[in-house]
Tab-separated table of C-alpha atoms in Angstrom:
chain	number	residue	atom	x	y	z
A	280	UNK	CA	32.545	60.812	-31.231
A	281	UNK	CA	29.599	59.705	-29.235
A	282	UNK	CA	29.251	56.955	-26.655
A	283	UNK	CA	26.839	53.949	-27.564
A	284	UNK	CA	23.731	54.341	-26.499
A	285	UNK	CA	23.689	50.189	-25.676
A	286	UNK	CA	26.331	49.598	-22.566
A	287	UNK	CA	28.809	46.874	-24.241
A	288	UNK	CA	28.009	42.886	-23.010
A	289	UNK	CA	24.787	43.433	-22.773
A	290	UNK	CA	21.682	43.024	-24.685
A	291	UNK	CA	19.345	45.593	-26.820
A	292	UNK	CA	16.472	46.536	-24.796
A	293	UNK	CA	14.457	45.091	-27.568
A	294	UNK	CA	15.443	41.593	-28.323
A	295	UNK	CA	12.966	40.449	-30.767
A	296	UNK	CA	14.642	37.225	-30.927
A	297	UNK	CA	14.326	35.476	-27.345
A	298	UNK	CA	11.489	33.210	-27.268
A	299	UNK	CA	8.924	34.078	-24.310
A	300	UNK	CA	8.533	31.596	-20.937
A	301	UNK	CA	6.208	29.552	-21.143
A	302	UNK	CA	3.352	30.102	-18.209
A	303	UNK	CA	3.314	27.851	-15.449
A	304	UNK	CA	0.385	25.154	-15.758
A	305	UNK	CA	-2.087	25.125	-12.966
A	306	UNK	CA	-2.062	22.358	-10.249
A	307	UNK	CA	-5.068	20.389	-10.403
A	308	UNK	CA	-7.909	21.198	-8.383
A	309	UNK	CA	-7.843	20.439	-4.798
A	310	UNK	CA	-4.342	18.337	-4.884
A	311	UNK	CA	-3.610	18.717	-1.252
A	312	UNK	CA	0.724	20.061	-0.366
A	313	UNK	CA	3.014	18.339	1.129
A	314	UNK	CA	2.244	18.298	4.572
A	315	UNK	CA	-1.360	17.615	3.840
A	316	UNK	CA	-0.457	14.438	2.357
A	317	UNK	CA	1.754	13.297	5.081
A	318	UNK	CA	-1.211	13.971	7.552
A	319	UNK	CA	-3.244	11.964	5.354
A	320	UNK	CA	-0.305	8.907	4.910
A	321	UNK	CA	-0.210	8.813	8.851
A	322	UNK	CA	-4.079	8.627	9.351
A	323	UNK	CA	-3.896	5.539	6.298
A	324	UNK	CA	-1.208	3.542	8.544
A	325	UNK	CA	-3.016	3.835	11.653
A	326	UNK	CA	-6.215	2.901	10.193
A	327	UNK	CA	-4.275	-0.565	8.334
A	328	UNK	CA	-3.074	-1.064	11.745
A	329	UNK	CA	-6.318	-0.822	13.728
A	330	UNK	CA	-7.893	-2.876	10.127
A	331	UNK	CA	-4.430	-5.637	11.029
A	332	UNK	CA	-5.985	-6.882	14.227
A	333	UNK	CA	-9.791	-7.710	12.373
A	334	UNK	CA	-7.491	-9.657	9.922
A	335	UNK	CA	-6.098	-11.602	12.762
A	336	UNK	CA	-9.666	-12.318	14.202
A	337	UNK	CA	-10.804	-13.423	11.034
A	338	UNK	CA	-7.876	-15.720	10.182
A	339	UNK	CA	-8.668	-16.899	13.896
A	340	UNK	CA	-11.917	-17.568	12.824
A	341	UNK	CA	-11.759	-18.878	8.957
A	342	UNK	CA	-8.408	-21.081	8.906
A	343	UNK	CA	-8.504	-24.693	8.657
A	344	UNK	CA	-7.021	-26.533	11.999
A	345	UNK	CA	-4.810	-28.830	12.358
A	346	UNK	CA	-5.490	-31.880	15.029
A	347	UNK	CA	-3.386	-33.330	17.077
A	348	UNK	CA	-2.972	-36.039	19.683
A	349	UNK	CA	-0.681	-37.415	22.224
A	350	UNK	CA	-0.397	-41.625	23.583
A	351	UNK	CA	1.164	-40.162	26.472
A	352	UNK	CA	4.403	-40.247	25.446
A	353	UNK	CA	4.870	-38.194	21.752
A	354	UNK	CA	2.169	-35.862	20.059
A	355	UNK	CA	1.010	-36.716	16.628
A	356	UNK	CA	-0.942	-35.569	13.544
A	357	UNK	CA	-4.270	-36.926	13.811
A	358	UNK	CA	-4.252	-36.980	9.878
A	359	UNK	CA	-1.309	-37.219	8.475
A	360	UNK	CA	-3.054	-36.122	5.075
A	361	UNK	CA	-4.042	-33.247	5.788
A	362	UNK	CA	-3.870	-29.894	3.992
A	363	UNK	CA	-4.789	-27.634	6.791
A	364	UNK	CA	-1.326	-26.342	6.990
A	365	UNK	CA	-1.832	-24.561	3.232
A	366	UNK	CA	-5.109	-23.829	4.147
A	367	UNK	CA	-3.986	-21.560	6.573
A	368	UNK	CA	-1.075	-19.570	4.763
A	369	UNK	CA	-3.639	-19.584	1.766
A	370	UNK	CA	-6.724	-18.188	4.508
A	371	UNK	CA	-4.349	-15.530	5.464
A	372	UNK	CA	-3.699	-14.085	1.921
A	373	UNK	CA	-6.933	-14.335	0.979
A	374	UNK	CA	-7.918	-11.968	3.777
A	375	UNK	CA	-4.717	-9.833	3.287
A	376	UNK	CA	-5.364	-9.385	-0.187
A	377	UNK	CA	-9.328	-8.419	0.056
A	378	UNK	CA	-7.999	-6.122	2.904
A	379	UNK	CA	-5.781	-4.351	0.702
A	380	UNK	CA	-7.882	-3.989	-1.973
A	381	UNK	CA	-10.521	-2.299	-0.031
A	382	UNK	CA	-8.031	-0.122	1.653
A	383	UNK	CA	-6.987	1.267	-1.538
A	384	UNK	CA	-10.457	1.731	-2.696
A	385	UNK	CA	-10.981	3.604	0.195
A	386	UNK	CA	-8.009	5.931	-0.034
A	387	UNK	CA	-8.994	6.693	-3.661
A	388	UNK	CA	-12.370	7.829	-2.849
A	389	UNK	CA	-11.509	9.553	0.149
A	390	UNK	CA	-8.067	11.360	-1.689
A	391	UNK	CA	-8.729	11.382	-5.229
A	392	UNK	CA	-6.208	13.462	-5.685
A	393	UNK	CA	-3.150	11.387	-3.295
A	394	UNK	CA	0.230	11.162	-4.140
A	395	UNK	CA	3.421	9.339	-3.481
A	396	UNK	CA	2.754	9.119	-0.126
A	397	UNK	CA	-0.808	8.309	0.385
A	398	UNK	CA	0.910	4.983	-1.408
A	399	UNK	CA	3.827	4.384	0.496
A	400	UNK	CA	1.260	4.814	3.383
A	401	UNK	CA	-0.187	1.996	1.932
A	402	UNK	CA	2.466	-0.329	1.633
A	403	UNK	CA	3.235	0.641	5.068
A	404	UNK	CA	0.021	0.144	6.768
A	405	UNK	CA	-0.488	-2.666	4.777
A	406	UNK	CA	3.140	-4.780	6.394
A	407	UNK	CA	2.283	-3.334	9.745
A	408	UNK	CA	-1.738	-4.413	9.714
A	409	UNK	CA	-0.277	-7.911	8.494
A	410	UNK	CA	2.399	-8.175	11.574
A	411	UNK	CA	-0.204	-7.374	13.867
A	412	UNK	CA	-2.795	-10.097	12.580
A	413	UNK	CA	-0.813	-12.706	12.311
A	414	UNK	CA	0.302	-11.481	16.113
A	415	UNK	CA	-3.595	-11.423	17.112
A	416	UNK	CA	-4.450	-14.882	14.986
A	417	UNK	CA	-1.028	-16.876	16.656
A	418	UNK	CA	-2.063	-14.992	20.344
A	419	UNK	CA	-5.904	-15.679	20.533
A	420	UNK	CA	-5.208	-19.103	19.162
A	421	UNK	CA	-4.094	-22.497	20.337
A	422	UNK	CA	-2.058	-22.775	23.166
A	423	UNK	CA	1.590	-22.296	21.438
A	424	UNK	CA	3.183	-24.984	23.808
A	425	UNK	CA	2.731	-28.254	22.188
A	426	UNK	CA	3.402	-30.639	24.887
A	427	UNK	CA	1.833	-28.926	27.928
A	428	UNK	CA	-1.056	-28.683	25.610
A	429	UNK	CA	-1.384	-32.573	25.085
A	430	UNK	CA	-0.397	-33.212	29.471
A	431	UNK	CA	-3.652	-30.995	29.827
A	432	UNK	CA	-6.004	-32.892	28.243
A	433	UNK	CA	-4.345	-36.325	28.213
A	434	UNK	CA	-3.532	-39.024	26.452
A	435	UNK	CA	-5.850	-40.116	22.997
A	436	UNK	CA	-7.668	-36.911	22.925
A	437	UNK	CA	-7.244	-34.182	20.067
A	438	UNK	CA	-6.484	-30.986	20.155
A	439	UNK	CA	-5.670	-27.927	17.795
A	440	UNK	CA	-2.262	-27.189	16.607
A	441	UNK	CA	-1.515	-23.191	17.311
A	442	UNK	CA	-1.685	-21.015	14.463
A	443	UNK	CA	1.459	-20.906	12.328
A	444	UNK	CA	2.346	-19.061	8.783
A	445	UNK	CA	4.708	-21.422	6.985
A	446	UNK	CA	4.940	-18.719	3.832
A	447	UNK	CA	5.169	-15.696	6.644
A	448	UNK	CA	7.410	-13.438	3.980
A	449	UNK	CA	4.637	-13.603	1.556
A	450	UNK	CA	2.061	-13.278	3.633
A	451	UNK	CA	3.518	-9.952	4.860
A	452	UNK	CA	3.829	-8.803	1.450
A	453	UNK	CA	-0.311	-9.790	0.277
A	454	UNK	CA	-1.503	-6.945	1.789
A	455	UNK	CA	0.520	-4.142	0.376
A	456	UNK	CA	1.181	-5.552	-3.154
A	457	UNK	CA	-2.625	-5.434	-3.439
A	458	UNK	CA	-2.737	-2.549	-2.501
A	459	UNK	CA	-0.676	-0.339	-4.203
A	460	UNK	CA	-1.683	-2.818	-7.449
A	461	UNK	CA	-5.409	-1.455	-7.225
A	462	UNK	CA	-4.686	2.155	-5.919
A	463	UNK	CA	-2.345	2.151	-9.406
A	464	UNK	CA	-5.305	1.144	-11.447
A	465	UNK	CA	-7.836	3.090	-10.310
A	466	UNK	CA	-5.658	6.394	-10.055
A	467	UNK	CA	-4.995	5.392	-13.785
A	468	UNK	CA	-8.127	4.621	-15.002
A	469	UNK	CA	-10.328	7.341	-12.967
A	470	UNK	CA	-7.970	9.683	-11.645
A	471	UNK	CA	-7.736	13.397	-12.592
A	472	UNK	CA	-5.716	14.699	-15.639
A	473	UNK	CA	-3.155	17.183	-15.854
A	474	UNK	CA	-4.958	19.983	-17.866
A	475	UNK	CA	-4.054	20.336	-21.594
A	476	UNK	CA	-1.628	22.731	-22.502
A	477	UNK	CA	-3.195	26.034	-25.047
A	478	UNK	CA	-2.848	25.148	-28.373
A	479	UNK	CA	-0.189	27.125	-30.138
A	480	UNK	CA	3.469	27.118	-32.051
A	481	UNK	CA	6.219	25.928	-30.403
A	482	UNK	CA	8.394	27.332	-30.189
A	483	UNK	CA	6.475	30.735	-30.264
A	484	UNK	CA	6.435	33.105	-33.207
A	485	UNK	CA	9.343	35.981	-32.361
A	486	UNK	CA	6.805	39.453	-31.519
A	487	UNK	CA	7.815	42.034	-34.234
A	488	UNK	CA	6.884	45.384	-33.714
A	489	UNK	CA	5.958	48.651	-35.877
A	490	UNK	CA	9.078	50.433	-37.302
């Protein structure tokens, strides 16, 4: 009696039967790793946040006012009619909104090939840029304090109401809504492709060999 040449539990050195791995597919070409695109997330929030206080100036500059004026005693709209409240939330996410598109046409152009978080940088830098212009716009703006406003200039003559966001939550949220909104369109419509896999059977053809 012999002993088998194949050790028991184990298989033939010559399975014809398993089905080969399939080889890896490449990454695409110049995708940057991990840390690369945390670098370039950080360097997208500071630049929204630098970006956040032009939005302020130009909501300082662009937004309807509202008038006021005091008899000496209470302060009042000058015209009750007015729409200059809306005209400010509206001013604001009109600028949010153009800023975040052009941020994320930026970031596409600049990293064609960004990931998850070149968007939540984004989304990020786009909330922080809109805290800190609607801190520049209410800062730079009217004098905040109402009724020492209308003692300094006296009775019967109008002033400007301060800056004030009467939709602030969704004013916040212009910025990086458009944002991610474009990035998402243009990464679909012009960004790279994962490469084809080699045509082929699936699953592949079992190797048989010469007896």
């Amino acid at each position: 009696m012999t002993a088998p040449l194949t050790p028991p539990h184990q298989p033939p050195p010559h399975d014809h039967h398993r089905p080969e791995p399939l080889p890896a597919l490449p990454a695409p070409d110049g995708a940057p790793g991990t840390a690369a695109e945390l670098r370039q997330s950080a360097v997208v929030v500071a630049l929204s946040v630098v970006a956040g206080a032009v939005l302020g100036l130009l909501w300082l500059w662009l937004a309807p006012r509202t008038t006021l004026f005091s008899d000496g005693k209470a302060v009042f709209l000058k015209n009750s009619e007015g729409e200059a409240a809306i005209g400010t939330d509206g001013t604001f996410v009109l600028i949010a909104l153009g800023f975040g598109a052009l941020a994320a046409l930026l970031v596409f152009l600049i990293h064609r090939h960004g990931g998850v978080a070149l968007v939540l940088g984004l989304a990020l830098g786009g909330v922080l840029g809109s805290l800190l212009g609607w801190g520049v716009g209410v800062w730079l703006g009217p004098e905040r304090d109402v009724v020492a406003h209308a003692k300094a200039v006296g009775p019967d003559v109008p002033f400007d109401a301060p800056l004030e966001l009467n939709m602030w939550a969704a004013a916040m949220l212009a910025w990086p809504i458009a944002a991610m909104i474009v990035h998402l369109a243009l990464t679909a419509l012009f960004g790279p492709r994962d490469p084809e896999p080699e045509d082929g059977p699936w699953p592949p053809a079992p190797k048989t060999t010469a007896s």
